[in-house]
Tab-separated table of C-alpha atoms in Angstrom:
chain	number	residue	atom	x	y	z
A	1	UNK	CA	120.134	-62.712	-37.109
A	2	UNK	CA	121.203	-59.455	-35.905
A	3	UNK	CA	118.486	-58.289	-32.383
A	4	UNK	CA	117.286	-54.572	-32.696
A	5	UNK	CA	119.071	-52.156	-30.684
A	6	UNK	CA	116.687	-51.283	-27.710
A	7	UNK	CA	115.511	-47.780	-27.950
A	8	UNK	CA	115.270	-45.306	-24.688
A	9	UNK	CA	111.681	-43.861	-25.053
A	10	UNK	CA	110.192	-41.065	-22.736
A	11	UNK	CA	106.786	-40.656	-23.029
A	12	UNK	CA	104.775	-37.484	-22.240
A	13	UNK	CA	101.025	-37.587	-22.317
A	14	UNK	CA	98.763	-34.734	-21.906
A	15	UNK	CA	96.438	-34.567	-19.471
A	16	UNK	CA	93.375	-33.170	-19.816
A	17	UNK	CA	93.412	-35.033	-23.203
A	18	UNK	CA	94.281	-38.112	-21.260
A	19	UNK	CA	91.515	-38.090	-18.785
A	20	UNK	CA	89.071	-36.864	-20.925
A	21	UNK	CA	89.689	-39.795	-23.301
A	22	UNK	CA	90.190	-42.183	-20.617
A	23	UNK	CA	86.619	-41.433	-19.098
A	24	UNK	CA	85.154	-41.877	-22.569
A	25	UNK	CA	86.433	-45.148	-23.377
A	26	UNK	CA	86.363	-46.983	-19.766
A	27	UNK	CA	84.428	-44.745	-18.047
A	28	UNK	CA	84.710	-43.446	-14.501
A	29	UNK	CA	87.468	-44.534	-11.804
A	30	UNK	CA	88.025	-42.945	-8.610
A	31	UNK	CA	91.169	-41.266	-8.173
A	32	UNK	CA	94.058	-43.896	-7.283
A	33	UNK	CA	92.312	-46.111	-10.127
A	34	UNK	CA	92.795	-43.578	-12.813
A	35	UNK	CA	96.347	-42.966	-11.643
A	36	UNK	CA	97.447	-46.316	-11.670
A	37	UNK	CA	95.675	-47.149	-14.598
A	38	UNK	CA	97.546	-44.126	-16.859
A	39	UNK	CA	100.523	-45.515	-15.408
A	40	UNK	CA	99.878	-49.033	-16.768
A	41	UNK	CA	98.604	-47.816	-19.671
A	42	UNK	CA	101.796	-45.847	-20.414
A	43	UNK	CA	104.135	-49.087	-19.723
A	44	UNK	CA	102.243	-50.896	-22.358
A	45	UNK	CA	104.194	-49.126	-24.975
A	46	UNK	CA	107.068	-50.624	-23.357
A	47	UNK	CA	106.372	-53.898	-23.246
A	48	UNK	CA	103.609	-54.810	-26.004
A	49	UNK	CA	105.882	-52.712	-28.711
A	50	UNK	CA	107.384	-55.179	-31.465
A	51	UNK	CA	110.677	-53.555	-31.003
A	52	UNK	CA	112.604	-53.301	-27.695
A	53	UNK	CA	112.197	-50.193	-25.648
A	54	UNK	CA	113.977	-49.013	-22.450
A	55	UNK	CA	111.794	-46.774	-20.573
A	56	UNK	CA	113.833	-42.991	-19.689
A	57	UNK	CA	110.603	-41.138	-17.980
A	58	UNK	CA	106.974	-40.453	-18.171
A	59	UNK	CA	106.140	-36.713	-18.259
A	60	UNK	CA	102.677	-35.957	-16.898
A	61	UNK	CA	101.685	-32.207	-17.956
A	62	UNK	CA	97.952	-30.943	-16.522
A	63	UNK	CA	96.592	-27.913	-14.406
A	64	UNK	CA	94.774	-28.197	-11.112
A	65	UNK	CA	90.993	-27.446	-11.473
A	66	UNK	CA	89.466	-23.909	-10.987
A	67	UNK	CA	89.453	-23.085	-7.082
A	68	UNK	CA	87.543	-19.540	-7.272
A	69	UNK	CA	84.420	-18.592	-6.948
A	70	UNK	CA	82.256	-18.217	-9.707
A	71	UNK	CA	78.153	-17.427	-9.782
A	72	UNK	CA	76.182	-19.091	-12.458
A	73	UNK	CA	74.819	-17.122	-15.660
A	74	UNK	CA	71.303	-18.860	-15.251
A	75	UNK	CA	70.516	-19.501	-11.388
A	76	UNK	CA	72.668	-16.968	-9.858
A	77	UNK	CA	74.195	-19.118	-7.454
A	78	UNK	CA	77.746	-18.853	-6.603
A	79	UNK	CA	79.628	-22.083	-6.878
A	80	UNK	CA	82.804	-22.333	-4.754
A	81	UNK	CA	84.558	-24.772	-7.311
A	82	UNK	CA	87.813	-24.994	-4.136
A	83	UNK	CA	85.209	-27.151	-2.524
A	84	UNK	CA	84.082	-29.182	-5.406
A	85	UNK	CA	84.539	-32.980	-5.603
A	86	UNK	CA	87.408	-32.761	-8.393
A	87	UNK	CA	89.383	-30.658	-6.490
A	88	UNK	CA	89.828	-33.430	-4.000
A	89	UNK	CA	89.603	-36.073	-6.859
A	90	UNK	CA	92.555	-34.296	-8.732
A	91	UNK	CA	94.949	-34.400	-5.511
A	92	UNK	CA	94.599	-37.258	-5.089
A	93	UNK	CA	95.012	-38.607	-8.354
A	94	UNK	CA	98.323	-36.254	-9.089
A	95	UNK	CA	99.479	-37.832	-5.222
A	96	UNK	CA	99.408	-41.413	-6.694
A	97	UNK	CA	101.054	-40.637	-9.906
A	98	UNK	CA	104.197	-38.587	-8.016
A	99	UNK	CA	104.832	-42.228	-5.963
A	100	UNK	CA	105.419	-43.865	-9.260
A	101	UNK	CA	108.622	-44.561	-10.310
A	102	UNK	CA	110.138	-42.355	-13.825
A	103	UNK	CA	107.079	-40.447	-13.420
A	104	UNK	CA	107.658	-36.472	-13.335
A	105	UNK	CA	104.453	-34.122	-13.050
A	106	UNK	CA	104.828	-30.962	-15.222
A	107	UNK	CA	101.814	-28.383	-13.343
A	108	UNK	CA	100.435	-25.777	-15.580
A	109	UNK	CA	97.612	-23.124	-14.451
A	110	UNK	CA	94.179	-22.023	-15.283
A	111	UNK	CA	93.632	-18.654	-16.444
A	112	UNK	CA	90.842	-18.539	-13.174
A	113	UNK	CA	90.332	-14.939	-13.468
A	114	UNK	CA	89.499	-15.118	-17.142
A	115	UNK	CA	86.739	-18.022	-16.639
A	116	UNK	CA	82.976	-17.621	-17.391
A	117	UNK	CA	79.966	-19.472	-18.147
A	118	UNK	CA	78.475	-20.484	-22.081
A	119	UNK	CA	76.100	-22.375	-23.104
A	120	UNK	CA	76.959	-25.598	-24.779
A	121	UNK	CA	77.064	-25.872	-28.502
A	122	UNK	CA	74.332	-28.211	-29.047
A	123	UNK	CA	72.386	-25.756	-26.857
A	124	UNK	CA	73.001	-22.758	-28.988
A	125	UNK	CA	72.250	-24.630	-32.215
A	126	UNK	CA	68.804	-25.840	-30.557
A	127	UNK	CA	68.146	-21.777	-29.539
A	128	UNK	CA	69.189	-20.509	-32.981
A	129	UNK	CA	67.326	-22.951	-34.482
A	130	UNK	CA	64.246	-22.172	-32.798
A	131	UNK	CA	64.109	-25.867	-30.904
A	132	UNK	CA	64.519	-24.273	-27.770
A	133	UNK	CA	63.712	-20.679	-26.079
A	134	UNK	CA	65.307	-19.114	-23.215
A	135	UNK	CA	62.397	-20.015	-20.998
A	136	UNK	CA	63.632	-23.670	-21.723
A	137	UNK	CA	67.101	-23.479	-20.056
A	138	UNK	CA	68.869	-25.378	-17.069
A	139	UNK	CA	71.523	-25.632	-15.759
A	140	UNK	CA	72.765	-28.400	-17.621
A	141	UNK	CA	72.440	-26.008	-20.658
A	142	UNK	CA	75.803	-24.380	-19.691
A	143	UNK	CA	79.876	-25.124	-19.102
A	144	UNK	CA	82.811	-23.482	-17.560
A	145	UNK	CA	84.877	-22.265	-20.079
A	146	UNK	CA	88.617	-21.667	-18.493
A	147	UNK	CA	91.962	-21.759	-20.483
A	148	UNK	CA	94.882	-23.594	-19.978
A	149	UNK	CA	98.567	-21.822	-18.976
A	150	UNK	CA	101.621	-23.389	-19.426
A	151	UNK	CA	100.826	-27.214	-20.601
A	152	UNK	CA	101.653	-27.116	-24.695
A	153	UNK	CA	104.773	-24.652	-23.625
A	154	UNK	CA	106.049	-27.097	-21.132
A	155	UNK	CA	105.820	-30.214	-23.065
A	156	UNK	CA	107.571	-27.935	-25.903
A	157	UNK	CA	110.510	-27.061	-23.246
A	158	UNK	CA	110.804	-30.504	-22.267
A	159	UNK	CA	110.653	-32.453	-25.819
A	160	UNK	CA	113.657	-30.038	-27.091
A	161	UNK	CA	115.545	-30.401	-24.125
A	162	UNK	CA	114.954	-34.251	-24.454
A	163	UNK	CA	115.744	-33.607	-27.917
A	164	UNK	CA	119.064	-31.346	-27.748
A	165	UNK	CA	120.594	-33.216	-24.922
A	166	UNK	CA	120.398	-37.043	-26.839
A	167	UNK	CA	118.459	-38.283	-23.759
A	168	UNK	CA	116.355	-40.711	-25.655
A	169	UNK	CA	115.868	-42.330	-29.228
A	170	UNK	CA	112.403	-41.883	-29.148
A	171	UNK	CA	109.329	-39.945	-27.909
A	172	UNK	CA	105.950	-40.917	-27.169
A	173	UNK	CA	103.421	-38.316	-27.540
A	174	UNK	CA	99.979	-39.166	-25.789
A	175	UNK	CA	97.435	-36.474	-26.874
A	176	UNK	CA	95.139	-35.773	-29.740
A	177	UNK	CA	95.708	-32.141	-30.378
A	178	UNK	CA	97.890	-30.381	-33.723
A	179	UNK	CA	98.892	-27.768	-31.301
A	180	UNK	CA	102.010	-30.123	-30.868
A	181	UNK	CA	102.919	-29.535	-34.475
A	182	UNK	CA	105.955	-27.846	-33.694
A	183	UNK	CA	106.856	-30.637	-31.186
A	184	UNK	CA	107.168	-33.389	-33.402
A	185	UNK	CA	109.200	-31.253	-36.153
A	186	UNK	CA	111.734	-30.237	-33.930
A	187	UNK	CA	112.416	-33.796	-32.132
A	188	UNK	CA	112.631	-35.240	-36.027
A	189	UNK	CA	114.535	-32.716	-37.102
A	190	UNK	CA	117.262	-33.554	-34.100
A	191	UNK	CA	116.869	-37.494	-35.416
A	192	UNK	CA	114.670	-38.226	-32.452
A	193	UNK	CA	111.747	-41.151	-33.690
A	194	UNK	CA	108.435	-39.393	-32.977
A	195	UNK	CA	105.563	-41.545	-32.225
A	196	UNK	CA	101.566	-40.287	-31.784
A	197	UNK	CA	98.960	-42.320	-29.556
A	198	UNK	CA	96.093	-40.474	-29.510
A	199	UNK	CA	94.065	-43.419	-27.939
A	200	UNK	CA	92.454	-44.451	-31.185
A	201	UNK	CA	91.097	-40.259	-31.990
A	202	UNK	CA	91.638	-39.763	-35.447
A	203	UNK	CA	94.202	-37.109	-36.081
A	204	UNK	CA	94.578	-34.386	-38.234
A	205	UNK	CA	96.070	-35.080	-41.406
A	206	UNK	CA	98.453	-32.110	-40.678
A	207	UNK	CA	100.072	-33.690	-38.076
A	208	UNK	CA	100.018	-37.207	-39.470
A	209	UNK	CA	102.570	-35.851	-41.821
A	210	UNK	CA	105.551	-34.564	-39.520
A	211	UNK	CA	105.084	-37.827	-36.971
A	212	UNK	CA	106.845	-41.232	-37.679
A	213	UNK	CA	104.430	-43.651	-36.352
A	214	UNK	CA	101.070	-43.963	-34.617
A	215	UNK	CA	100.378	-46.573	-31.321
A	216	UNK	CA	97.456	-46.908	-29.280
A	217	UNK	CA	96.654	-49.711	-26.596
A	218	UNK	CA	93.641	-49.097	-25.552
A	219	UNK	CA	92.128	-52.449	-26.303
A	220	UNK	CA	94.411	-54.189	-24.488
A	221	UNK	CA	93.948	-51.818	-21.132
A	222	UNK	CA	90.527	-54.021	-19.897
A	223	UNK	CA	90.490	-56.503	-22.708
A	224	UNK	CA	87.197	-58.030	-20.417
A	225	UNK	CA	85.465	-55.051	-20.276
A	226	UNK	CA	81.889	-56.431	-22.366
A	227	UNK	CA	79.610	-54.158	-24.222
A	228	UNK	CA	77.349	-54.504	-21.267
A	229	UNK	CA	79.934	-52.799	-19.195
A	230	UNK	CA	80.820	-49.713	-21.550
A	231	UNK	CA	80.650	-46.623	-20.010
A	232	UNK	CA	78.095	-43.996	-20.729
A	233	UNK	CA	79.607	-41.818	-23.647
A	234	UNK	CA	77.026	-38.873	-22.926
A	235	UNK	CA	78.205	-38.515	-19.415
A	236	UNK	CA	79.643	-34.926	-19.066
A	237	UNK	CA	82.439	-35.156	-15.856
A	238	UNK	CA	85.328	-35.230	-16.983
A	239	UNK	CA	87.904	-37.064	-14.296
């Protein structure tokens, strides 16, 4: 019987998208926790996949949180976010990851001078609905909006250079978003095996179309964890 070859398989994972989906499905860990467990979870694609896979790097592409000062729509206050408890959180967090081994942090920026306060959409339905008045608002009511710089275009630089130079066989995309569209044509298109794990999010069906396979793990990342111990899907921090 003839053994598969083993492919080499980097793996680049978004994020935001990773954090935010991480939170949702096992809730809350501090910083060294979450670190350690995207790490883990990453490897599991090595070593639960039913063919052999040689790991070439993990590429880890995020933006440090908002460090300017910003005063709130409602209240007035000004909120120093540099002295917020995810500014520490994220150090610490992007500290752990850059000890691990084959792990290489790709640092965006937030468009900080361009941030600014909205209410959230189930708050604007409830106003234009009439459910709510302005009289009825809190705090709670509202989020940060702040954009992204640099993320999609350097997981784009990286997957063609990948790509181009033959480095791997295959590429593991962890993120749920069809901005990467063009990422996944051009690495098939240069014969490179594209794979999607968007940690059991349904994709759009425009993307399932230029990808050649779909993994997630996620069940086997705290296969203990009991409905008891599920963490609270409302909860709005996103770490």
């Amino acid at each position: 019987m003839n053994q598969m070859a083993t492919r080499k398989t980097a793996i680049l994972v978004d994020g935001g998208f990773y954090r935010k989906r991480a939170q949702f499905l096992w809730g809350e860990r501090d910083a060294k926790e979450r670190a350690n467990e995207l790490f883990s979870y990453c490897l599991l694609h090595i070593s639960e996949s039913e063919e052999p896979r040689d790991l070439y790097r993990i590429f880890y592409y995020d933006c440090p949180p908002m460090c300017r000062t910003l005063k709130h729509p409602l209240t007035g206050e000004k909120i120093n976010f540099a002295k917020g408890p995810l500014t520490s959180w994220f150090k610490s967090f992007v500290c752990t990851l850059a000890s691990k081994r084959k792990v290489a942090l790709r640092m965006g920026e937030l468009a900080e001078n361009q941030a600014y306060y909205a209410l959230k959409p189930n708050t604007l339905s409830d106003i234009l609905s009439g459910n709510k008045v302005s009289s009825d608002l809190s705090k709670l009511d509202f989020q940060l909006v702040v954009k992204q710089k640099g993320v999609d275009m350097r997981i784009g630089l990286d997957a063609a250079s990948i790509a181009y130079g033959r480095h791997v066989d295959q590429i593991i995309l962890i993120a749920g978003d069809s901005d990467f569209l063009p990422v996944a044509k051009m690495a098939r298109r240069n014969g490179i095996d594209f794979i999607l794990d968007p940690m059991k999010q349904k994709p759009k069906t425009n993307l399932l179309e230029h990808i050649d396979g779909l993994e997630s793990y996620t069940d086997k990342m705290y296969p203990n964890l009991s409905d008891s111990e599920s963490p609270n899907k409302g909860n709005s921090t996103v770490r």
